[in-house]
Every structure is written in structure tokens, then in C-alpha cells.
Coordinates of C-alpha atoms in Angstrom, one line a residue:
Chain I
M1 CA 149.5 102.2 98.2
S2 CA 149.5 103.7 95.1
C3 CA 146.4 104.2 93.0
D4 CA 145.6 101.3 90.4
Q5 CA 144.1 103.8 87.9
C6 CA 147.1 106.3 87.7
R7 CA 149.7 104.0 89.3
E8 CA 151.3 107.2 90.5
R9 CA 149.5 108.7 93.5
E10 CA 148.6 107.8 96.8
A11 CA 145.2 105.8 96.6
V12 CA 142.9 107.3 99.8
V13 CA 139.5 105.5 98.3
H14 CA 139.2 101.8 98.5
L15 CA 136.2 101.3 96.3
T16 CA 134.6 97.8 96.9
Q17 CA 132.0 96.7 93.5
I18 CA 130.1 93.6 93.3
V19 CA 129.6 92.7 89.9
N20 CA 128.3 89.4 89.0
E21 CA 128.3 88.3 92.6
Q22 CA 132.3 88.7 91.7
V23 CA 134.0 91.2 94.3
T24 CA 137.0 93.4 93.5
T25 CA 138.0 96.1 95.3
L26 CA 140.0 98.9 93.3
H27 CA 142.3 101.2 95.1
L28 CA 142.1 104.7 94.0
C29 CA 143.7 108.5 94.3
E30 CA 141.1 111.3 94.7
K31 CA 141.3 112.9 91.5
C32 CA 140.8 109.3 89.5
A33 CA 138.3 108.4 91.9
A34 CA 136.8 111.5 91.4
D35 CA 137.1 111.0 87.8
K36 CA 134.6 107.5 88.0
G37 CA 132.4 109.7 89.9
V38 CA 133.4 108.3 93.4
E39 CA 132.5 110.1 96.4
S40 CA 135.6 110.7 98.9
P41 CA 135.8 109.3 102.4
G42 CA 134.5 112.3 103.8
S43 CA 130.8 111.3 102.4
A44 CA 130.8 108.0 102.8
V45 CA 128.1 108.3 105.6
K46 CA 125.0 106.8 103.9
T47 CA 121.8 106.8 105.6
P48 CA 119.3 108.7 104.4
L49 CA 118.9 111.5 106.5
G50 CA 122.3 111.4 107.5
T51 CA 123.5 112.0 103.8
F52 CA 120.8 115.0 103.6
L53 CA 121.6 116.5 106.5
A54 CA 125.3 116.0 105.7
A55 CA 125.1 117.7 102.5
M56 CA 122.4 120.3 103.3
G57 CA 124.4 121.6 106.7
K58 CA 128.4 120.9 106.1
G59 CA 128.1 120.2 102.7
V60 CA 125.6 122.7 101.4
D61 CA 128.6 125.4 102.7
Q62 CA 130.9 124.2 100.1
L63 CA 128.7 124.1 97.2
P64 CA 129.3 126.8 95.2
T65 CA 126.6 129.6 96.1
P66 CA 124.9 131.4 93.3
R67 CA 125.1 135.1 93.1
T68 CA 123.8 136.2 96.1
G69 CA 120.2 137.0 95.9
E70 CA 119.5 135.4 92.6
A71 CA 116.0 134.0 92.4
C72 CA 114.1 131.3 90.3
R73 CA 111.2 132.3 88.5
C74 CA 109.3 131.3 90.7
G75 CA 110.5 133.3 93.4
A76 CA 112.6 130.7 95.6
T77 CA 116.4 131.6 96.3
F78 CA 118.9 128.9 96.8
Q79 CA 118.9 130.4 100.9
D80 CA 115.0 129.2 101.2
F81 CA 116.0 126.1 99.5
R82 CA 119.2 125.6 102.5
E83 CA 116.3 126.3 105.2
S84 CA 113.3 124.0 103.6
G85 CA 115.1 121.1 101.9
R86 CA 113.1 122.0 99.5
L87 CA 112.9 123.3 96.0
G88 CA 110.2 126.3 94.5
C89 CA 109.2 124.5 91.0
S90 CA 111.0 123.0 88.3
D91 CA 112.9 125.5 87.2
C92 CA 115.2 125.7 90.5
Y93 CA 116.9 122.9 88.7
R94 CA 118.4 125.3 85.6
T95 CA 118.5 128.5 88.1
F96 CA 120.4 126.4 90.8
E97 CA 121.8 124.1 88.4
T98 CA 125.6 124.1 89.6
P99 CA 125.4 123.8 93.4
L100 CA 122.1 121.0 93.2
R101 CA 124.5 118.9 90.3
D102 CA 127.1 118.9 93.2
L103 CA 124.4 118.2 96.0
L104 CA 122.6 115.3 94.0
R105 CA 126.3 113.8 93.4
R106 CA 126.6 113.4 97.0
L107 CA 123.2 112.5 97.8
H108 CA 122.5 110.0 95.1
G109 CA 126.3 109.3 93.8
S110 CA 125.6 110.4 90.6
T111 CA 123.5 112.9 88.8
H112 CA 122.7 110.9 86.0
H113 CA 119.0 109.4 85.2
L114 CA 119.4 106.0 84.0
G115 CA 115.4 104.8 84.4
E116 CA 112.8 105.9 82.4
R117 CA 112.6 108.4 79.9
Y118 CA 109.0 110.4 80.3
A119 CA 109.8 111.8 76.6
E120 CA 110.2 108.7 74.8
R121 CA 106.7 108.0 76.0
E122 CA 105.4 111.2 74.5
T123 CA 107.0 109.8 71.2
E124 CA 105.1 106.3 71.9
R125 CA 101.9 107.9 72.1
V126 CA 101.6 109.7 68.6
P127 CA 102.2 106.2 66.2
E128 CA 103.6 107.8 62.9
P129 CA 104.5 105.3 60.3
E130 CA 100.7 104.1 59.3
V131 CA 99.4 108.1 58.1
A132 CA 103.1 108.3 56.4
M133 CA 102.5 105.7 54.1
V134 CA 99.4 106.4 52.9
P135 CA 98.8 110.1 53.1
P136 CA 94.9 110.3 54.4
E137 CA 92.7 112.7 53.0
A138 CA 92.2 116.3 54.5
S139 CA 89.3 115.6 56.0
H140 CA 90.4 112.7 57.9
L141 CA 93.3 115.0 60.0
R142 CA 90.5 117.6 60.4
E143 CA 88.8 114.8 62.1
Q144 CA 91.7 114.0 63.9
L145 CA 92.7 117.1 64.5
R146 CA 89.2 117.9 66.1
L147 CA 89.9 115.0 68.6
A148 CA 93.3 115.7 69.8
V149 CA 91.9 119.7 70.6
E150 CA 89.1 117.9 72.3
T151 CA 91.5 115.8 74.5
E152 CA 94.1 118.0 75.2
N153 CA 96.8 116.3 72.9
F154 CA 98.6 119.6 72.2
E155 CA 101.3 117.6 70.8
L156 CA 99.4 115.4 68.7
A157 CA 97.3 118.5 67.8
A158 CA 100.3 120.7 66.8
E159 CA 102.0 117.5 64.9
L160 CA 98.4 117.3 62.5
R161 CA 98.0 120.7 62.1
D162 CA 101.4 120.9 60.5
R163 CA 100.7 118.1 58.0
L164 CA 97.4 119.6 57.2
R165 CA 99.4 123.2 56.3
V166 CA 101.4 120.9 54.1
L167 CA 98.6 119.0 52.3
E168 CA 96.6 121.8 51.7
Chain Z
M1 CA 82.9 110.1 109.8
I2 CA 84.6 108.8 106.7
D3 CA 83.2 105.4 105.5
L4 CA 86.4 103.0 104.8
N5 CA 84.1 100.4 103.7
L6 CA 83.9 101.9 99.9
L7 CA 87.2 100.7 99.5
T8 CA 88.0 97.0 98.4
D9 CA 88.8 94.9 101.1
G10 CA 88.0 98.5 103.2
G11 CA 91.9 99.4 102.0
V12 CA 93.5 96.4 103.6
G13 CA 93.9 93.9 101.6
W14 CA 97.2 93.9 102.1
L15 CA 96.8 92.8 105.1
D16 CA 95.8 89.4 104.2
A17 CA 98.9 87.9 104.1
S18 CA 98.1 85.9 101.0
G19 CA 101.3 87.4 99.5
P20 CA 104.7 85.9 98.9
S21 CA 106.5 85.5 102.5
S22 CA 103.9 86.9 104.1
H23 CA 105.2 85.0 107.6
L24 CA 108.1 87.9 107.2
V25 CA 107.3 90.5 105.2
L26 CA 103.9 92.3 105.9
S27 CA 103.4 94.5 102.6
T28 CA 105.6 95.9 99.8
R29 CA 105.1 99.5 98.9
I30 CA 106.1 101.7 95.6
R31 CA 105.6 105.2 95.4
L32 CA 106.7 107.2 92.5
A33 CA 106.7 111.1 92.7
R34 CA 106.0 113.1 90.1
N35 CA 105.1 117.2 89.7
L36 CA 103.5 119.0 86.7
S37 CA 105.9 121.0 84.5
S38 CA 102.7 123.6 84.6
H39 CA 102.8 124.4 88.7
V40 CA 105.0 125.6 90.9
Y41 CA 105.6 123.0 93.9
Q42 CA 103.9 122.3 97.1
G43 CA 105.7 124.7 99.0
R44 CA 105.4 127.9 97.2
N45 CA 101.7 127.3 95.4
S46 CA 98.6 128.6 96.2
E47 CA 95.3 127.0 97.2
T48 CA 93.9 127.8 93.9
E49 CA 96.6 126.3 91.9
R50 CA 96.3 122.7 94.2
E51 CA 92.8 122.8 93.2
E52 CA 93.5 123.1 89.5
I53 CA 96.3 120.3 89.9
L54 CA 93.5 118.1 91.8
Q55 CA 91.4 118.4 88.9
S56 CA 93.5 117.9 85.8
V57 CA 95.1 114.8 87.8
E58 CA 91.2 113.8 88.5
R59 CA 90.4 114.1 85.1
A60 CA 93.6 112.1 84.1
V61 CA 92.5 109.1 86.4
R62 CA 88.9 109.1 85.1
E63 CA 90.4 108.3 81.4
S64 CA 92.7 105.5 82.8
V65 CA 92.1 102.4 82.6
L66 CA 93.6 101.2 86.1
L67 CA 92.5 104.1 88.2
R68 CA 88.7 104.4 86.7
R69 CA 87.0 104.0 89.2
P70 CA 88.9 105.5 92.7
T71 CA 87.6 105.9 96.2
R72 CA 88.5 109.8 96.9
Y73 CA 89.6 111.2 100.0
R74 CA 90.0 114.8 100.4
L75 CA 92.1 114.7 103.7
D76 CA 91.5 118.7 104.3
R77 CA 87.6 117.8 104.7
L78 CA 88.2 115.3 107.1
D79 CA 88.0 115.3 110.9
R80 CA 91.8 114.7 112.5
I81 CA 90.3 111.0 113.4
D82 CA 89.3 110.7 109.8
R83 CA 92.8 111.2 108.8
Q84 CA 94.5 109.5 111.5
L85 CA 92.6 106.3 110.2
L86 CA 93.6 106.4 106.8
H87 CA 97.7 106.7 108.2
E88 CA 97.4 104.3 110.3
R89 CA 95.9 101.7 107.7
H90 CA 99.3 102.7 105.8
L91 CA 97.0 104.4 102.9
V92 CA 98.3 108.0 103.5
S93 CA 101.3 109.4 104.3
K94 CA 102.1 111.0 107.6
E95 CA 102.9 114.5 106.0
L96 CA 99.0 114.4 103.8
A97 CA 97.3 113.4 106.8
G98 CA 98.5 116.4 108.2
L99 CA 99.7 114.4 111.5
E100 CA 103.1 115.9 111.9
A101 CA 104.6 117.6 115.1
E102 CA 103.9 121.0 114.1
G103 CA 101.7 120.0 110.7
R104 CA 98.4 121.3 109.9
V105 CA 96.6 119.7 106.6
R106 CA 97.2 121.5 103.2
S107 CA 94.4 122.3 101.6
G108 CA 93.8 120.3 98.4
A109 CA 95.4 117.4 100.0
S110 CA 94.0 113.9 98.7
V111 CA 94.1 110.5 98.1
L112 CA 92.6 107.9 95.3
I113 CA 92.7 104.9 95.3
Q114 CA 91.2 102.1 93.5
D115 CA 92.3 98.5 94.7
R116 CA 96.0 97.8 95.7
I117 CA 97.0 101.2 93.6
G118 CA 96.4 105.2 94.3
V119 CA 97.6 108.6 94.1
M120 CA 98.6 111.0 97.0
L121 CA 97.8 114.7 95.3
N122 CA 98.8 117.7 96.7
E123 CA 101.5 116.0 99.4
E124 CA 105.3 117.2 99.0
D125 CA 104.7 116.3 95.4
H126 CA 102.5 116.8 93.1
L127 CA 101.6 113.4 93.0
R128 CA 102.8 110.1 94.8
I129 CA 101.5 107.3 92.5
Q130 CA 101.6 104.7 94.9
G131 CA 100.8 100.6 94.8
L132 CA 100.8 98.8 98.0
H133 CA 100.6 94.7 98.0
S134 CA 100.3 91.9 101.1
G135 CA 103.9 90.1 101.2
F136 CA 107.1 90.4 99.4
A137 CA 106.0 91.0 96.1
L138 CA 108.3 94.0 94.5
D139 CA 107.6 93.1 90.7
E140 CA 104.0 92.6 91.0
T141 CA 103.8 96.1 92.6
Y142 CA 106.1 97.7 90.1
A143 CA 104.1 96.4 87.1
E144 CA 101.0 98.3 88.2
V145 CA 102.5 101.2 89.6
D146 CA 104.3 101.7 85.9
R147 CA 101.6 101.1 84.6
L148 CA 99.7 103.8 86.1
D149 CA 102.2 106.4 85.7
T150 CA 102.2 105.3 81.8
E151 CA 99.1 106.0 82.0
L152 CA 98.8 109.2 84.0
G153 CA 101.8 110.1 81.9
Q154 CA 100.2 110.6 78.7
R155 CA 97.7 112.7 79.9
L156 CA 99.5 115.3 82.2
A157 CA 103.0 116.9 81.3
F158 CA 105.2 115.7 84.2
A159 CA 108.6 117.6 84.9
F160 CA 111.4 115.7 83.4
H161 CA 114.8 116.7 82.9
P162 CA 117.2 115.1 80.2
E163 CA 120.1 115.1 82.6
F164 CA 118.0 114.4 86.4
G165 CA 115.0 112.7 85.2
Y166 CA 112.0 113.0 87.1
L167 CA 112.1 116.4 89.3
T168 CA 110.7 116.5 93.1
S169 CA 110.2 119.1 95.3
C170 CA 113.0 117.4 97.5
P171 CA 116.4 116.5 95.8
T172 CA 116.4 113.4 97.8
N173 CA 113.7 111.5 95.4
V174 CA 114.9 113.5 91.8
G175 CA 115.8 110.7 89.1
T176 CA 113.4 108.1 89.1
G177 CA 111.3 109.7 92.1
L178 CA 111.0 105.7 93.1
R179 CA 110.8 104.6 96.6
A180 CA 110.0 100.7 97.0
S181 CA 109.6 99.9 100.9
V182 CA 109.6 96.3 102.5
L183 CA 107.9 96.4 105.8
I184 CA 109.4 93.3 107.6
H185 CA 109.2 91.2 110.6
L186 CA 112.9 90.7 112.6
P187 CA 112.7 89.5 115.7
G188 CA 114.9 86.7 115.7
L189 CA 117.7 88.9 114.4
V190 CA 116.7 91.7 117.5
L191 CA 117.1 89.1 119.7
T192 CA 120.3 87.5 118.9
K193 CA 121.4 91.2 118.8
E194 CA 122.4 90.9 115.3
I195 CA 120.1 93.5 113.8
S196 CA 122.7 96.3 113.9
K197 CA 125.2 94.6 112.3
V198 CA 122.6 93.9 109.2
L199 CA 121.0 97.5 109.5
Q200 CA 124.6 98.5 109.1
G201 CA 125.7 96.3 106.4
L202 CA 122.5 97.7 104.3
A203 CA 123.2 101.0 104.8
Q204 CA 126.6 100.3 103.3
V205 CA 124.9 99.2 100.1
G206 CA 122.6 102.1 100.2
L207 CA 119.4 100.9 101.7
T208 CA 117.5 102.4 104.2
H209 CA 115.5 101.2 107.2
R210 CA 112.8 103.3 108.8
G211 CA 109.8 102.2 111.5
L212 CA 106.3 100.9 110.9
Y213 CA 104.9 103.9 109.7
G214 CA 107.8 105.3 107.3
E215 CA 109.9 108.3 107.2
G216 CA 110.6 109.7 110.7
S217 CA 108.9 107.1 112.4
E218 CA 110.0 105.0 115.1
V219 CA 110.6 100.7 115.2
V220 CA 107.8 99.0 116.9
G221 CA 107.0 95.6 117.4
N222 CA 110.3 94.4 115.2
F223 CA 108.5 95.8 112.5
F224 CA 111.3 97.0 109.6
Q225 CA 110.8 99.1 106.2
L226 CA 113.7 98.8 104.1
S227 CA 114.0 100.5 101.6
N228 CA 116.5 101.9 98.5
Q229 CA 117.5 105.5 98.9
T230 CA 119.1 106.9 96.2
T231 CA 116.5 107.3 93.5
L232 CA 119.2 108.8 90.7
G233 CA 121.8 107.1 88.5
S234 CA 120.1 103.8 88.3
S235 CA 117.3 102.8 86.7
E236 CA 113.9 101.3 88.2
R237 CA 115.0 97.9 87.4
E238 CA 118.0 98.2 89.2
L239 CA 116.8 99.4 92.0
L240 CA 114.3 97.2 92.6
D241 CA 116.7 94.6 91.7
H242 CA 118.9 95.8 94.3
L243 CA 116.4 96.0 96.9
G244 CA 115.1 92.6 96.4
K245 CA 118.2 91.0 96.0
M246 CA 119.1 92.2 100.2
V247 CA 115.6 91.8 101.3
R248 CA 116.3 88.6 100.4
Q249 CA 119.5 87.5 102.3
V250 CA 118.0 89.6 105.3
M251 CA 115.2 87.0 105.2
D252 CA 117.6 84.3 105.4
Y253 CA 119.3 86.0 108.0
E254 CA 116.4 86.0 109.9
E255 CA 115.5 82.7 109.3
Q256 CA 119.1 81.4 110.7
A257 CA 118.8 83.8 113.6
R258 CA 115.5 82.3 114.1
Q259 CA 117.3 78.3 113.9
V260 CA 119.9 79.8 116.1
L261 CA 117.5 80.6 118.9
V262 CA 115.2 77.5 119.1
R263 CA 118.6 75.7 118.7
D264 CA 120.6 77.0 121.2
A265 CA 117.9 78.6 123.8
P266 CA 114.2 75.9 123.0
T267 CA 113.4 76.7 126.6
V268 CA 113.9 80.6 126.5
I269 CA 112.0 81.3 123.0
E270 CA 109.2 78.6 124.2
D271 CA 108.8 80.9 127.6
K272 CA 109.3 84.0 125.8
V273 CA 106.5 83.5 122.8
W274 CA 103.7 81.8 125.4
R275 CA 104.1 84.5 127.4
A276 CA 103.5 87.3 124.9
Y277 CA 100.8 84.9 123.7
G278 CA 99.5 84.4 127.5
L279 CA 99.4 88.2 127.9
L280 CA 97.5 89.2 124.8
R281 CA 95.2 86.6 126.1
Y282 CA 94.7 87.7 129.8
A283 CA 95.7 91.3 129.7
R284 CA 93.5 93.6 131.1
S285 CA 95.1 96.7 130.0
L286 CA 97.3 97.1 126.8
S287 CA 99.3 100.3 125.5
F288 CA 99.5 100.7 121.7
E289 CA 103.4 100.0 122.1
E290 CA 103.3 97.1 124.4
A291 CA 100.4 95.2 122.4
M292 CA 102.8 95.3 119.4
N293 CA 105.7 93.9 120.9
L294 CA 103.6 91.2 122.4
L295 CA 102.1 90.7 119.4
S296 CA 105.6 90.7 117.5
G297 CA 106.6 87.8 120.0
V298 CA 103.3 85.5 119.3
R299 CA 103.9 86.1 115.9
L300 CA 107.7 84.3 116.2
G301 CA 105.9 81.5 118.0
V302 CA 103.7 81.4 114.7
G303 CA 106.6 81.9 112.5
V304 CA 108.6 79.0 114.2
G305 CA 106.1 76.3 115.2
L306 CA 105.7 76.8 118.7
I307 CA 102.4 78.3 118.5
P308 CA 99.7 76.5 116.3
D309 CA 96.3 77.3 115.7
V310 CA 97.0 81.3 115.6
A311 CA 96.7 82.7 111.7
M312 CA 99.1 85.5 110.4
Y313 CA 95.7 86.6 109.2
T314 CA 94.8 87.3 112.9
L315 CA 97.8 88.5 114.0
N316 CA 98.2 91.3 111.1
K317 CA 94.8 92.3 111.8
L318 CA 95.2 93.0 115.2
L319 CA 98.1 94.8 114.3
I320 CA 96.0 97.3 112.7
Y321 CA 92.8 97.3 114.4
T322 CA 94.8 98.4 117.7
Q323 CA 96.2 101.2 116.7
P324 CA 94.7 104.2 118.3
A325 CA 92.5 105.7 115.7
H326 CA 91.2 102.3 114.9
L327 CA 90.5 101.0 118.1
A328 CA 88.7 104.5 119.3
V329 CA 86.8 104.7 116.1
A330 CA 85.4 100.6 116.7
E331 CA 84.7 101.6 120.4
G332 CA 82.9 104.7 119.9
I333 CA 85.9 106.9 122.2
S334 CA 88.5 109.4 121.7
P335 CA 92.0 108.3 120.9
D336 CA 93.0 109.9 123.8
D337 CA 90.5 108.6 126.5
A338 CA 92.2 107.0 129.2
D339 CA 90.3 104.1 129.0
L340 CA 91.8 103.1 125.9
P341 CA 94.4 100.8 126.8
L342 CA 91.1 98.2 128.8
R343 CA 89.5 98.7 125.4
R344 CA 92.7 97.3 123.9
A345 CA 93.3 94.4 126.0
R346 CA 89.4 93.1 125.7
F347 CA 89.5 94.2 121.6
V348 CA 92.3 91.9 121.6
R349 CA 91.2 89.4 124.2
K350 CA 87.8 89.1 121.7
V351 CA 89.6 88.3 119.2
L352 CA 92.0 85.6 120.0
E353 CA 89.0 84.3 121.7
S354 CA 87.1 83.9 118.5
E355 CA 89.8 83.2 115.9
V356 CA 92.2 80.9 118.0
G357 CA 89.6 78.5 119.7
R358 CA 90.3 77.0 122.6
R359 CA 93.8 75.3 122.5
G360 CA 96.0 78.0 123.4

């Protein structure tokens, strides 16, 4: 059977999707499947521990390994992660980005977070329009700045400080 | 000894069988894994850092609406039996309670609980925001957990990556950090031997199953925890909708299996559930596992209308209070005491006698 996508290569991945209660099956070659972000059959075992162990054990060995001994700021090496299954800090996701990206694709079938975004929430809590419409007195801003510093809302504080600079 | 009465309903409000579909579903649990961007993860941080994490989260919690007045337990300052008690109530994970095979309780390990929500601190991740509801209640549980996450996120700096989402100690939780689990009773599927097919099917659609106590626990008493396996690449809504849809399907299968049992093997099933009831009512020694299996039989009997007069709440209560730590505390003995099976049988007899009346 040839690939539904390129119609050239042999289809090796058979992807059954259920969209709006409709079942469709796509027959794809390895390359087109990879382009669509679909895993090849070998990694299709989907038990939580199974997938993870497969990725940690066999899978991880096939991952591009960062230069030997390269350590993250927190001191963790990729070897540490292989042994414990746990990362050392948030920076590890940047230090070991290449092999981790590969691992995430194996574990989750994707590397893209599609859920709630934390940064958006941060902007939500700094309402701008009202202040932009009617520039408040510098004293009012200073009071707001004091409150922001007190409540450790440093981002708001930084913004207020900048606005004060403009006013003054 | 800790005082669990500090908690509303003793922290077992989720047992009251008041939630939707509670004849099949015991509870719904959702947790969000979060880390503070300011600190290294649990495996590499120091005692001082874990204290700092504790303090900043407690400060944020005090300013929140949902978790303003939490009951606080520092697991690192509790005896093993008390930690086990909290774990048996499904309020803390086995890891946080330091009950794993070679596990020790970590300094700073704590839990803050108010009604149906709470935060585990210094677990595998800095924070595990969690919600626990009675019955099949994914939307209600998520609404609360999400609100608390928003409240805490405004006061704490969470580790977030533009592509990978919320960052977690283990890459299996990255992205949404969301794990939703539904604790469901499936004796019909087990008896009709359909269960392995169903579980395989669930694995194929990205769901996973565990035992009564979550990760790494055995299936006892035909209770299965069904949850999402992946946390990245789908939104929270999609993950919950998918799990919800599949759980509803499993519930349908279970109901069908029960109908088949009652239709095709009425005497066998009747004998089975009454036998379970009889043993619970009159046995003089019960191991925990045996009690769980017998309770499962009675629950099935109540579910298909063969055993009248036994409330789901009574069965749920027995499920919790016959566990080793609960029973040991109630009886004032050690959980390793050789007398425990005798005490368990006596406890079950007493509860059934007083709560079921004489019609059994």
C-alpha cells in the first residue's frame, strides 16, 4: 500500500483518528508520518511506565547525547537524568533541550504545550487601559509602587517605576 | 498523634457517595504539577531551600481565597503511622509520606488542605495542587484546582517554558502538569473477563490504569484508577474531555457486563454477592485484601439491586477504616500487630450490624 500523503513510498504507519465521532484511517510512509509528528510503530507501546522505561532505557540511548559531561547550571548532567529519570532544575530543559525534545515527542507524541499559558496570566493581572486613558498623579503612582513592592509584585513595580520616570 | 478532625469531614468528604455516578465511581482526583522558577528541583535542593519553598508557598496560600485557612501537616515531623493515615485517606502520595520501599520522608514534605483542595509541597515537584471530589466530577474538580492554580500563580513565579509549558521534575508531567484520575469499581468487567480488553483499549487511546492508591499500587477489590497518560500536546480541556468520554464508555461497559451477569448467571451472581456479605457479617478474621474483595462483592450486590439496605457510604467507610493504619489507630495497636485481622473482622461486623439493621 502506498502512502496517502506522497503516494510514492510504502505506507508503514496506519493512523486511526476519531474526529467528531468519525473514524478515519491514514496510511503513511515513515517520512510523511514523521512530518505529521506521528510516532513510528516501534514506539507505539503506550503504557505509562512502559513508554517511559522504553524511552529511558532503549530510547534514550538512541537520542542525540549532549557533549560528554556537559552539566547544567544546577550541576546535573544528562547521565544523572538517565539514571534518576528526574531533572535538576528548570534550566535543564534548555541545557539538554535537543535530547529532551526527542524524549518529549516519544512520551507525549508532541513537544508543544497547548494548555493554559502562564505568561498570559501575568499580563492579565496588570490591567493597563484605565491608567493609560487618564494619566494619574505621580503621587498616586508612587503609592501604587509602594504597595506593589510591599506585596512583592515586582513586575507591576517595574512598570510603575518606568511610568513614574516618564511623568517626572 | 495527628488530629484528622481538624479537617472538614476528617478529609474524607470524598467518601460520602454524594457525587455523580457514585455507585460506580468512588472519587475524582486532579493534580497540577508546578515548580518555582527560583529554585532547583527536589532531587538537587537542600533542606534550607525546601524550607524557603514552604515559606513562599504558605505566604501565597494565606493571600488566596480558596486555601486561605488550610489545615497543615508537616509530614517530616509526623510518625510513620500518621503519615500512613494521611496516605490511606488519599490526601498525600506515597512518595510524600515517605512510605515507598526504600523511601524516607523528605525534610519539608508538607500538605495544606482545605475542604476538597490542597497542595502537596516538596513532593517530586515543588507544588502539587490537588482536588478530590466524591463520584465522577471532572469539571467540578478541575474548576477548583484551576482557580487555586491561578491564585497561586499570581503570587508565585512558576517555571514555564514557551514551547514545553509548565516544567516538571520528570518529563512525563511537563506541559499542563495535569493528571486527572477517576477511581472506578469494575467487578462486572472483571467477572466477565472483559477487563483486560477494556484496559488494553484504554491504553491505546492514551489512558492508563493504576490500583487503589495510584502510581505503583496493585489493583485490589476491583478498583481501578483511570487517568490520562500524556500531559503535553493537548489542552487541559481536551485532556479532561477525552478522559471523561472514555470513563463514560467504561461505565457503560460495566453496566452491560452486570446486566449480562444477572441475566445469564443469576444464581451464580446471587450466591457470590450474598456469600461476600455473609463472610463480612460473620467472619472472625479478615486480611485487608480479603476484606477489599468481599466489599467489592457486596458493592456489586448493592449495585445490581440484589442486596438491599446497605448504603454505598457504609461500604466506602469500611473501605477506608479497615486499612492497616486506620484500624490500628482505632484499636490502639500497631499496624504490624498479629491481632489486626481479628480486629478488622470485629470492626466490620460491628459496622454492618449497626448500619444495616437485621434484614441481611
